[in-house]
């Protein structure tokens, strides 16, 4: 059962180097994130390099084993999701044109919400932005050690040397990260007086800083050398590093620094013989004008399935150019085309001929690769091969995905092993990769009909992993052999075809039942008969009904206890004033004060396993009836006492829909809520049940959409009071407080700290739960997405008080929250802030009201010596009696925090009265 703490659990990535301060800030490039880490890859910044978890630490990208995170951007950066963990090393691979195969392209397509098919990534290759527009000639993997230090925020040839050094250790004699750093630093010429930061971004100032320029050139030499022979490179990495540093010292000077000629110098060290003379080489380049001319001709091709083809394309001799003895020289290209021989590519001189007869394609994207050899001189050995690619599309006649019978048989074998029992929780995840093949290579979407075959079961397909999950609680009428199907949809933009179904036979579903222990029933009846009930006398008794029922079915056990035989039927003869609750342990509590004489009351008891109600669910016990003693008349009538500040039954009798939000640090939960009196029990409702078709709760502390987008969506939902799938639980009202025993062994206490009753009879409440969780509740008709004027709140001469909430981590149910209050004094486009609970903090600042956007926004920039120079932002969301509720966030050098709700007032007395009832911040 969902608890009303409403605080979402969160896991932070344990890589400190990517920022973090109060408010959950990060160092993303100007865009707020929810705690991700930014990785930067370079010798020059790598665009479209693959970042992955090298699971087995072998320095090789294996898409079937390693976890692919995605591609770097033009600044060499990629942001890994919050909560990312690593099994091996953080690694990066550069791609030459033509390196991206279908398996890798499919992984990248699954990670990209904008891509429809793997074909969108087949022509992906890496560009070293030192040579913008030029494809990489090297396919090489660099790694960085994974630690809790900020050094893991970069991957470069220098961090790779550290990872290589650590890999030389054994289980008996490991090489620590500190020892590896010391060894690499020494090899690169570093000293205690002039240490080398191996984890710095030396590229960003390499055109203006001589030492950065030398590190930059050293990294380029290491890249060229590792590409020659990665195995020998790792064996001789220390010697290679020393030679690379020496070469860099020779060629990087104040005069050459920042020049194109320096960037294009690519010396190569022989990894097998590091002491041999270094080969002085210039980078082989692709002529951009020639490339554009070729692409223009290839883009004009219009080829369809079944066509015969014999066409020529001009390949300018100047497509590849190298520098030999300081003379720019054209280098002859060679051509090849992928596929299985459907199309032939033949390059003679400057003429490329494409030919085919009655084309029967096996794919829809064909790639022509033009290659040239990179040498130091026209007649020296080949140091590298540079490629550039051109793709064209063949128009296919779309065909539906086809079932692979071998894979179908393997899945059926797995299904045969499933054990299902009616009413018991069931979950199985299995791979459907290879179950269908699609000639056109379209990205396939898999669906099943399991929900109609076995009520209670649902399926979900994960396109990132290629896995199908079938889960739920089986509730079929027919317990015999059943069959379900899986269908693949190719999503083809023109014809969109679905496969014939792949059918699978389910094993029989075992039935379940719940028996009644008659001896326990007799004991419970005897205990109830001995109770004494009288009008006006407080009554509090319990019955433990957990031993009353017996079942062999495992699952989510729930209990029923009420004055009515069904929870959707009215109680015909209740004890008015005495509420009945039952918790997950089977403890039934009858509590309250009888208000009238009542005879012949019956208590109905039942147990359900994975109980959802309805005729189809057979896993529920028979209804057990206990007779309760008659309620005797009172000796005298005692009028009820209503608390001055607290909950009363009036709050539950209005049938109002409330808006409810959390003041927790970095957890701005928000949703629809209700206080209900169903005639039998008082209930608290929040949001939707798990699996409901509409979500009546959300969170503004998220960056996939703005706070006001989240609030506006909640405004568009149908009336919450009419929604059948509200998440509601019983609460008890006592002395103005609410008690919630929905979790076994724990009682949640709801205490009102402030209440404003409007002229229309609506309520605005500030609510404390379990001593430290604070929420606001509002039954007025003001919309969730209301935006009020900042100018009306903040002006010269005004004094305003605020409440702040802090926690050590992003809030979850176990996180302790602490509170403080302070005072803003506004005058002449400036402010002074003084803490008042506790005292001791002061900072001035500048203020601005931005009226240009859709919502008027307050901007407060800290300037005081005690401050951390944050800029704080605020919207005004709701007027709230003596208070108002705002939406706030902050920005500093680490990045931008997630938004949450804030509480503000012009009354110091009102603010201190609320904050004084909460755990105070120690400092």
CSV table of C-alpha atoms in Angstrom, one decimal, residues 370-799:
chain,number,residue,atom,x,y,z
A,370,UNK,CA,36.8,5.5,-50.5
A,371,UNK,CA,40.2,4.8,-48.9
A,372,UNK,CA,43.7,6.2,-49.3
A,373,UNK,CA,47.0,5.3,-47.6
A,374,UNK,CA,48.7,7.7,-45.2
A,375,UNK,CA,52.5,7.6,-45.6
A,376,UNK,CA,55.3,9.8,-44.4
A,377,UNK,CA,56.7,10.0,-47.9
A,378,UNK,CA,55.4,8.8,-51.3
A,379,UNK,CA,57.4,5.6,-51.1
A,380,UNK,CA,57.5,4.8,-47.4
A,381,UNK,CA,55.5,2.3,-45.4
A,382,UNK,CA,51.8,2.7,-44.9
A,383,UNK,CA,51.2,4.3,-41.5
A,384,UNK,CA,47.4,4.5,-41.6
A,385,UNK,CA,44.4,4.2,-43.9
A,386,UNK,CA,42.0,7.1,-44.1
A,387,UNK,CA,38.5,6.4,-45.2
A,388,UNK,CA,35.5,8.6,-46.2
A,389,UNK,CA,32.1,7.1,-46.9
A,390,UNK,CA,29.0,8.0,-49.0
A,391,UNK,CA,25.7,6.4,-48.5
A,392,UNK,CA,22.7,6.0,-50.8
A,393,UNK,CA,19.3,4.4,-50.2
A,394,UNK,CA,17.6,1.7,-52.3
A,395,UNK,CA,13.9,1.9,-52.3
A,396,UNK,CA,12.7,-1.5,-51.2
A,397,UNK,CA,9.3,-3.2,-51.5
A,398,UNK,CA,8.6,-3.6,-47.8
A,399,UNK,CA,8.2,-7.1,-46.5
A,400,UNK,CA,6.8,-8.2,-43.1
A,401,UNK,CA,9.1,-9.5,-40.4
A,402,UNK,CA,9.5,-13.3,-40.5
A,403,UNK,CA,9.5,-15.7,-37.6
A,404,UNK,CA,12.8,-17.5,-36.9
A,405,UNK,CA,11.6,-21.0,-35.9
A,406,UNK,CA,14.8,-22.0,-34.1
A,407,UNK,CA,14.5,-19.0,-31.8
A,408,UNK,CA,10.8,-19.7,-31.4
A,409,UNK,CA,11.6,-23.2,-30.3
A,410,UNK,CA,14.2,-22.0,-27.8
A,411,UNK,CA,11.7,-19.5,-26.3
A,412,UNK,CA,9.0,-22.3,-26.1
A,413,UNK,CA,11.5,-24.4,-24.1
A,414,UNK,CA,11.9,-21.5,-21.7
A,415,UNK,CA,8.1,-21.0,-21.4
A,416,UNK,CA,7.7,-24.7,-20.7
A,417,UNK,CA,9.7,-24.2,-17.5
A,418,UNK,CA,7.5,-21.5,-16.1
A,419,UNK,CA,5.6,-22.1,-12.9
A,420,UNK,CA,2.3,-20.2,-12.5
A,421,UNK,CA,-0.3,-20.3,-9.8
A,422,UNK,CA,-3.6,-18.5,-9.8
A,423,UNK,CA,-3.3,-15.4,-7.5
A,424,UNK,CA,0.5,-15.6,-7.1
A,425,UNK,CA,2.8,-12.9,-8.4
A,426,UNK,CA,4.6,-14.0,-11.6
A,427,UNK,CA,7.4,-12.3,-13.6
A,428,UNK,CA,9.6,-13.6,-16.3
A,429,UNK,CA,12.0,-11.7,-18.6
A,430,UNK,CA,13.4,-13.3,-21.8
A,431,UNK,CA,15.2,-12.1,-24.9
A,432,UNK,CA,13.2,-11.9,-28.1
A,433,UNK,CA,16.3,-10.9,-30.2
A,434,UNK,CA,16.3,-13.0,-33.3
A,435,UNK,CA,12.7,-14.2,-33.0
A,436,UNK,CA,11.9,-12.2,-36.1
A,437,UNK,CA,14.1,-11.0,-39.0
A,438,UNK,CA,13.3,-8.0,-41.2
A,439,UNK,CA,14.9,-7.8,-44.6
A,440,UNK,CA,14.7,-4.0,-44.7
A,441,UNK,CA,16.4,-3.7,-41.3
A,442,UNK,CA,13.5,-1.7,-39.7
A,443,UNK,CA,13.5,-1.4,-35.9
A,444,UNK,CA,11.0,-3.9,-34.7
A,445,UNK,CA,8.5,-3.4,-31.9
A,446,UNK,CA,7.2,-6.5,-30.1
A,447,UNK,CA,3.7,-6.9,-28.6
A,448,UNK,CA,1.8,-9.9,-27.1
A,449,UNK,CA,-1.8,-10.8,-26.4
A,450,UNK,CA,-1.0,-12.2,-23.0
A,451,UNK,CA,-3.3,-9.8,-21.2
A,452,UNK,CA,-6.4,-11.2,-23.1
A,453,UNK,CA,-5.2,-14.8,-22.8
A,454,UNK,CA,-4.4,-14.7,-19.1
A,455,UNK,CA,-6.2,-11.9,-17.2
A,456,UNK,CA,-3.9,-10.3,-14.7
A,457,UNK,CA,-0.8,-10.7,-16.8
A,458,UNK,CA,0.7,-7.9,-18.9
A,459,UNK,CA,3.8,-7.6,-21.2
A,460,UNK,CA,6.4,-5.0,-21.7
A,461,UNK,CA,9.1,-4.8,-24.4
A,462,UNK,CA,12.4,-3.0,-23.7
A,463,UNK,CA,13.9,-1.9,-27.1
A,464,UNK,CA,17.2,-1.1,-25.4
A,465,UNK,CA,17.8,-4.7,-24.2
A,466,UNK,CA,15.7,-6.6,-26.7
A,467,UNK,CA,13.9,-8.3,-23.8
A,468,UNK,CA,10.2,-9.0,-23.2
A,469,UNK,CA,8.9,-9.1,-19.6
A,470,UNK,CA,5.6,-10.9,-18.8
A,471,UNK,CA,4.4,-10.2,-15.2
A,472,UNK,CA,1.4,-9.8,-13.0
A,473,UNK,CA,-1.0,-12.0,-11.1
A,474,UNK,CA,-2.7,-14.8,-13.2
A,475,UNK,CA,-6.5,-14.7,-12.7
A,476,UNK,CA,-7.9,-16.9,-15.6
A,477,UNK,CA,-11.2,-18.6,-15.5
A,478,UNK,CA,-9.8,-21.5,-17.6
A,479,UNK,CA,-6.9,-23.1,-15.8
A,480,UNK,CA,-6.0,-25.5,-18.7
A,481,UNK,CA,-3.5,-25.2,-21.4
A,482,UNK,CA,-3.4,-21.7,-23.0
A,483,UNK,CA,-1.4,-20.2,-25.8
A,484,UNK,CA,-0.2,-16.6,-26.3
A,485,UNK,CA,1.4,-14.9,-29.3
A,486,UNK,CA,4.1,-12.4,-30.0
A,487,UNK,CA,3.9,-10.1,-33.0
A,488,UNK,CA,6.6,-7.9,-34.5
A,489,UNK,CA,5.8,-4.6,-36.2
A,490,UNK,CA,8.4,-3.2,-38.6
A,491,UNK,CA,7.2,0.5,-38.2
A,492,UNK,CA,8.1,1.1,-41.9
A,493,UNK,CA,7.1,4.7,-42.7
A,494,UNK,CA,5.4,3.8,-46.0
A,495,UNK,CA,3.6,0.5,-45.5
A,496,UNK,CA,4.1,-0.6,-41.8
A,497,UNK,CA,3.7,-4.4,-41.8
A,498,UNK,CA,3.2,-6.7,-38.9
A,499,UNK,CA,4.5,-10.3,-38.8
A,500,UNK,CA,2.4,-13.4,-38.6
A,501,UNK,CA,2.2,-14.3,-34.9
A,502,UNK,CA,4.7,-16.5,-33.2
A,503,UNK,CA,2.7,-18.8,-30.9
A,504,UNK,CA,3.7,-20.2,-27.5
A,505,UNK,CA,1.9,-22.7,-25.3
A,506,UNK,CA,1.7,-21.9,-21.6
A,507,UNK,CA,1.9,-24.5,-19.0
A,508,UNK,CA,-1.2,-25.2,-16.9
A,509,UNK,CA,-1.9,-22.6,-14.2
A,510,UNK,CA,-2.4,-24.1,-10.8
A,511,UNK,CA,-5.5,-23.1,-8.8
A,512,UNK,CA,-5.3,-21.6,-5.3
A,513,UNK,CA,-7.7,-21.5,-2.3
A,514,UNK,CA,-7.9,-20.1,1.2
A,515,UNK,CA,-9.3,-22.2,4.0
A,516,UNK,CA,-11.0,-21.0,7.3
A,517,UNK,CA,-9.7,-22.3,10.6
A,518,UNK,CA,-12.9,-22.9,12.7
A,519,UNK,CA,-11.1,-23.1,16.0
A,520,UNK,CA,-9.5,-19.7,15.5
A,521,UNK,CA,-12.9,-18.3,14.5
A,522,UNK,CA,-14.5,-19.5,17.7
A,523,UNK,CA,-11.7,-17.9,19.8
A,524,UNK,CA,-12.2,-14.6,18.0
A,525,UNK,CA,-15.9,-14.7,18.5
A,526,UNK,CA,-15.4,-15.3,22.2
A,527,UNK,CA,-13.1,-12.3,22.5
A,528,UNK,CA,-15.5,-10.0,20.7
A,529,UNK,CA,-18.4,-11.2,22.8
A,530,UNK,CA,-16.7,-10.0,25.9
A,531,UNK,CA,-16.3,-6.4,24.7
A,532,UNK,CA,-18.2,-3.6,26.4
A,533,UNK,CA,-19.6,-0.8,24.2
A,534,UNK,CA,-21.5,2.2,25.5
A,535,UNK,CA,-22.6,5.5,23.8
A,536,UNK,CA,-20.1,8.3,24.6
A,537,UNK,CA,-17.4,5.9,26.0
A,538,UNK,CA,-14.1,5.7,24.0
A,539,UNK,CA,-13.6,2.2,22.6
A,540,UNK,CA,-10.3,0.7,21.3
A,541,UNK,CA,-10.0,-3.1,20.7
A,542,UNK,CA,-8.1,-5.3,18.3
A,543,UNK,CA,-8.4,-8.7,16.8
A,544,UNK,CA,-5.5,-10.6,15.1
A,545,UNK,CA,-7.1,-12.5,12.2
A,546,UNK,CA,-3.8,-13.6,10.5
A,547,UNK,CA,-4.2,-17.2,11.9
A,548,UNK,CA,-7.9,-17.4,10.8
A,549,UNK,CA,-7.0,-18.2,7.2
A,550,UNK,CA,-4.7,-20.8,5.7
A,551,UNK,CA,-3.5,-21.0,2.1
A,552,UNK,CA,-0.6,-22.6,0.1
A,553,UNK,CA,-0.6,-19.7,-2.3
A,554,UNK,CA,2.3,-17.2,-2.1
A,555,UNK,CA,1.7,-13.6,-3.0
A,556,UNK,CA,0.6,-10.2,-1.7
A,557,UNK,CA,-1.8,-11.1,1.3
A,558,UNK,CA,-4.5,-8.5,2.1
A,559,UNK,CA,-7.2,-8.6,4.7
A,560,UNK,CA,-10.8,-7.3,4.7
A,561,UNK,CA,-12.6,-6.1,7.8
A,562,UNK,CA,-15.8,-4.0,7.7
A,563,UNK,CA,-19.4,-3.5,8.6
A,564,UNK,CA,-20.5,-4.5,5.1
A,565,UNK,CA,-20.0,-7.7,3.2
A,566,UNK,CA,-18.3,-5.9,0.3
A,567,UNK,CA,-16.2,-2.7,0.3
A,568,UNK,CA,-18.3,-1.2,-2.4
A,569,UNK,CA,-21.6,-1.8,-0.5
A,570,UNK,CA,-22.9,0.5,2.2
A,571,UNK,CA,-22.9,-0.7,5.8
A,572,UNK,CA,-26.5,-1.6,6.8
A,573,UNK,CA,-25.9,-1.6,10.5
A,574,UNK,CA,-22.6,0.0,11.6
A,575,UNK,CA,-21.5,1.2,15.0
A,576,UNK,CA,-21.6,5.0,14.3
A,577,UNK,CA,-18.5,6.7,15.6
A,578,UNK,CA,-16.3,3.5,15.7
A,579,UNK,CA,-14.1,3.0,12.7
A,580,UNK,CA,-12.7,-0.3,11.5
A,581,UNK,CA,-9.2,-0.7,10.0
A,582,UNK,CA,-7.0,-3.7,9.2
A,583,UNK,CA,-3.3,-3.6,8.4
A,584,UNK,CA,-1.2,-5.9,6.3
A,585,UNK,CA,-0.4,-8.1,9.2
A,586,UNK,CA,-4.0,-9.0,9.8
A,587,UNK,CA,-4.5,-6.8,12.9
A,588,UNK,CA,-8.1,-5.5,13.0
A,589,UNK,CA,-8.6,-2.3,15.0
A,590,UNK,CA,-12.0,-0.9,16.1
A,591,UNK,CA,-11.5,2.6,17.5
A,592,UNK,CA,-13.7,5.5,18.3
A,593,UNK,CA,-16.6,6.6,20.5
A,594,UNK,CA,-20.1,5.1,19.8
A,595,UNK,CA,-22.7,7.9,19.1
A,596,UNK,CA,-25.9,5.9,19.3
A,597,UNK,CA,-27.4,2.7,20.7
A,598,UNK,CA,-27.0,-0.1,18.1
A,599,UNK,CA,-28.0,-3.8,18.2
A,600,UNK,CA,-27.2,-6.8,16.0
A,601,UNK,CA,-23.9,-5.5,14.4
A,602,UNK,CA,-22.0,-8.0,12.3
A,603,UNK,CA,-18.2,-7.8,11.6
A,604,UNK,CA,-17.3,-9.2,8.1
A,605,UNK,CA,-13.8,-10.6,7.7
A,606,UNK,CA,-11.9,-12.0,4.7
A,607,UNK,CA,-8.5,-12.6,3.2
A,608,UNK,CA,-7.4,-12.2,-0.4
A,609,UNK,CA,-4.1,-13.1,-2.1
A,610,UNK,CA,-3.2,-10.7,-4.8
A,611,UNK,CA,-6.7,-9.6,-4.3
A,612,UNK,CA,-8.2,-7.2,-6.9
A,613,UNK,CA,-11.9,-7.9,-6.4
A,614,UNK,CA,-14.4,-9.0,-9.1
A,615,UNK,CA,-15.9,-12.4,-10.0
A,616,UNK,CA,-12.8,-13.5,-11.9
A,617,UNK,CA,-10.6,-13.5,-8.8
A,618,UNK,CA,-11.1,-16.8,-7.1
A,619,UNK,CA,-8.2,-16.4,-4.6
A,620,UNK,CA,-10.3,-15.0,-1.8
A,621,UNK,CA,-11.6,-16.7,1.3
A,622,UNK,CA,-15.2,-17.1,2.2
A,623,UNK,CA,-16.6,-14.2,4.2
A,624,UNK,CA,-16.3,-14.8,8.0
A,625,UNK,CA,-19.0,-13.3,10.2
A,626,UNK,CA,-18.5,-12.3,13.8
A,627,UNK,CA,-21.3,-10.9,16.0
A,628,UNK,CA,-20.5,-7.8,17.9
A,629,UNK,CA,-22.0,-7.0,21.3
A,630,UNK,CA,-24.8,-4.4,21.4
A,631,UNK,CA,-24.0,-0.7,22.1
A,632,UNK,CA,-25.5,0.3,25.4
A,633,UNK,CA,-27.0,3.7,26.1
A,634,UNK,CA,-24.8,6.4,27.6
A,635,UNK,CA,-25.1,7.5,31.2
A,636,UNK,CA,-25.0,11.1,29.9
A,637,UNK,CA,-24.5,12.9,26.6
A,638,UNK,CA,-21.1,14.5,26.2
A,639,UNK,CA,-20.7,16.9,23.3
A,640,UNK,CA,-17.6,16.3,21.1
A,641,UNK,CA,-14.7,18.8,21.5
A,642,UNK,CA,-13.3,20.2,18.3
A,643,UNK,CA,-9.5,21.1,18.4
A,644,UNK,CA,-8.5,24.7,17.8
A,645,UNK,CA,-6.0,23.7,15.2
A,646,UNK,CA,-6.4,20.2,13.8
A,647,UNK,CA,-8.3,17.9,11.6
A,648,UNK,CA,-12.0,17.3,12.1
A,649,UNK,CA,-14.7,15.2,10.4
A,650,UNK,CA,-15.7,18.4,8.6
A,651,UNK,CA,-12.5,18.2,6.5
A,652,UNK,CA,-13.7,14.8,5.4
A,653,UNK,CA,-17.3,15.7,4.6
A,654,UNK,CA,-16.7,18.3,1.9
A,655,UNK,CA,-16.0,15.9,-1.0
A,656,UNK,CA,-13.4,18.5,-2.1
A,657,UNK,CA,-10.5,17.7,-4.4
A,658,UNK,CA,-7.3,19.1,-2.9
A,659,UNK,CA,-4.0,20.0,-4.5
A,660,UNK,CA,-1.1,18.7,-2.4
A,661,UNK,CA,2.7,19.3,-2.7
A,662,UNK,CA,5.9,18.5,-0.9
A,663,UNK,CA,8.4,21.0,0.6
A,664,UNK,CA,11.2,18.3,0.6
A,665,UNK,CA,14.6,19.3,-0.6
A,666,UNK,CA,15.0,18.4,-4.4
A,667,UNK,CA,11.7,16.5,-4.4
A,668,UNK,CA,8.9,18.7,-5.5
A,669,UNK,CA,6.1,16.0,-5.5
A,670,UNK,CA,2.7,17.3,-6.5
A,671,UNK,CA,-0.7,15.7,-7.1
A,672,UNK,CA,-4.4,15.5,-6.5
A,673,UNK,CA,-5.6,14.4,-3.1
A,674,UNK,CA,-8.9,13.9,-1.2
A,675,UNK,CA,-10.1,13.5,2.4
A,676,UNK,CA,-13.0,11.1,2.2
A,677,UNK,CA,-15.7,9.8,4.6
A,678,UNK,CA,-17.2,6.8,2.9
A,679,UNK,CA,-19.8,6.2,5.6
A,680,UNK,CA,-17.7,3.6,7.3
A,681,UNK,CA,-14.1,4.9,7.5
A,682,UNK,CA,-12.2,8.1,7.0
A,683,UNK,CA,-9.7,7.8,4.1
A,684,UNK,CA,-6.8,9.8,2.7
A,685,UNK,CA,-6.3,9.6,-1.1
A,686,UNK,CA,-3.3,10.6,-3.1
A,687,UNK,CA,-2.6,10.2,-6.8
A,688,UNK,CA,-3.4,6.9,-8.6
A,689,UNK,CA,-3.0,3.2,-7.9
A,690,UNK,CA,0.0,1.4,-9.3
A,691,UNK,CA,-0.8,0.5,-12.9
A,692,UNK,CA,-3.7,3.0,-13.2
A,693,UNK,CA,-4.4,4.4,-16.7
A,694,UNK,CA,-3.9,8.0,-15.6
A,695,UNK,CA,-1.4,9.5,-13.2
A,696,UNK,CA,-2.9,12.0,-10.8
A,697,UNK,CA,0.5,12.7,-9.2
A,698,UNK,CA,3.8,13.9,-10.6
A,699,UNK,CA,7.0,15.8,-9.6
A,700,UNK,CA,8.3,19.2,-10.6
A,701,UNK,CA,11.9,18.3,-9.7
A,702,UNK,CA,12.6,16.7,-13.0
A,703,UNK,CA,14.2,17.9,-16.2
A,704,UNK,CA,12.4,16.1,-19.0
A,705,UNK,CA,9.8,18.9,-18.8
A,706,UNK,CA,9.4,22.2,-17.1
A,707,UNK,CA,7.7,22.6,-13.7
A,708,UNK,CA,4.7,24.5,-15.3
A,709,UNK,CA,4.4,21.8,-18.0
A,710,UNK,CA,4.0,19.2,-15.2
A,711,UNK,CA,1.5,21.4,-13.3
A,712,UNK,CA,-0.5,22.1,-16.5
A,713,UNK,CA,-0.9,18.4,-17.2
A,714,UNK,CA,-2.4,17.9,-13.8
A,715,UNK,CA,-4.9,20.6,-14.5
A,716,UNK,CA,-6.1,18.8,-17.7
A,717,UNK,CA,-7.0,15.6,-15.9
A,718,UNK,CA,-10.7,14.7,-15.4
A,719,UNK,CA,-12.3,15.3,-12.0
A,720,UNK,CA,-10.3,13.3,-9.4
A,721,UNK,CA,-13.5,12.8,-7.3
A,722,UNK,CA,-14.9,10.7,-10.2
A,723,UNK,CA,-11.7,8.7,-10.8
A,724,UNK,CA,-12.2,5.0,-9.8
A,725,UNK,CA,-8.5,4.2,-9.5
A,726,UNK,CA,-7.6,6.7,-6.7
A,727,UNK,CA,-5.0,5.4,-4.2
A,728,UNK,CA,-6.8,5.6,-0.9
A,729,UNK,CA,-6.1,4.3,2.6
A,730,UNK,CA,-7.9,4.4,6.0
A,731,UNK,CA,-6.9,6.9,8.6
A,732,UNK,CA,-8.0,7.4,12.2
A,733,UNK,CA,-8.9,10.8,13.6
A,734,UNK,CA,-7.9,11.5,17.2
A,735,UNK,CA,-7.3,14.8,19.0
A,736,UNK,CA,-7.0,16.7,15.7
A,737,UNK,CA,-4.4,14.3,14.3
A,738,UNK,CA,-4.6,11.6,11.7
A,739,UNK,CA,-3.1,8.1,12.2
A,740,UNK,CA,-2.2,5.8,9.4
A,741,UNK,CA,-1.4,2.2,10.1
A,742,UNK,CA,-1.2,1.1,6.4
A,743,UNK,CA,2.4,-0.2,6.8
A,744,UNK,CA,2.7,-3.2,9.2
A,745,UNK,CA,4.5,-2.3,12.4
A,746,UNK,CA,4.6,1.5,11.7
A,747,UNK,CA,2.2,4.3,12.4
A,748,UNK,CA,2.3,7.5,10.4
A,749,UNK,CA,1.0,10.7,12.2
A,750,UNK,CA,-0.4,13.6,10.2
A,751,UNK,CA,-0.3,16.9,12.2
A,752,UNK,CA,-1.7,20.3,11.1
A,753,UNK,CA,0.7,23.2,11.6
A,754,UNK,CA,-1.3,25.9,9.9
A,755,UNK,CA,-4.8,26.3,8.5
A,756,UNK,CA,-6.5,29.1,6.6
A,757,UNK,CA,-10.2,28.9,6.0
A,758,UNK,CA,-11.4,31.1,3.0
A,759,UNK,CA,-14.7,33.0,2.8
A,760,UNK,CA,-15.9,30.3,0.4
A,761,UNK,CA,-15.4,27.6,3.0
A,762,UNK,CA,-12.2,26.2,1.4
A,763,UNK,CA,-9.2,25.1,3.4
A,764,UNK,CA,-5.4,25.7,3.0
A,765,UNK,CA,-3.3,23.6,5.3
A,766,UNK,CA,0.4,23.1,6.1
A,767,UNK,CA,0.8,19.5,7.2
A,768,UNK,CA,3.6,17.7,9.0
A,769,UNK,CA,4.0,13.9,8.6
A,770,UNK,CA,6.2,11.8,10.9
A,771,UNK,CA,7.9,14.8,12.5
A,772,UNK,CA,10.0,16.1,9.6
A,773,UNK,CA,8.1,15.8,6.3
A,774,UNK,CA,6.2,19.0,5.3
A,775,UNK,CA,3.4,19.4,2.7
A,776,UNK,CA,0.9,22.0,1.6
A,777,UNK,CA,-2.8,21.2,0.9
A,778,UNK,CA,-5.2,23.5,-0.9
A,779,UNK,CA,-8.9,22.8,-1.5
A,780,UNK,CA,-9.5,26.1,-3.4
A,781,UNK,CA,-10.3,26.1,-7.1
A,782,UNK,CA,-6.9,27.8,-8.0
A,783,UNK,CA,-5.3,25.7,-10.8
A,784,UNK,CA,-2.0,23.8,-10.3
A,785,UNK,CA,-0.3,25.9,-13.0
A,786,UNK,CA,-1.3,29.2,-11.5
A,787,UNK,CA,1.3,32.0,-11.9
A,788,UNK,CA,0.9,35.2,-9.8
A,789,UNK,CA,2.7,38.5,-10.1
A,790,UNK,CA,6.1,38.7,-8.4
A,791,UNK,CA,5.9,42.5,-8.4
A,792,UNK,CA,3.0,42.3,-6.0
A,793,UNK,CA,5.1,40.3,-3.5
A,794,UNK,CA,8.6,41.8,-3.8
A,795,UNK,CA,9.0,45.6,-3.8
A,796,UNK,CA,11.0,48.4,-2.2
A,797,UNK,CA,10.4,48.6,1.6
A,798,UNK,CA,8.9,45.1,1.9
A,799,UNK,CA,10.2,42.6,4.4
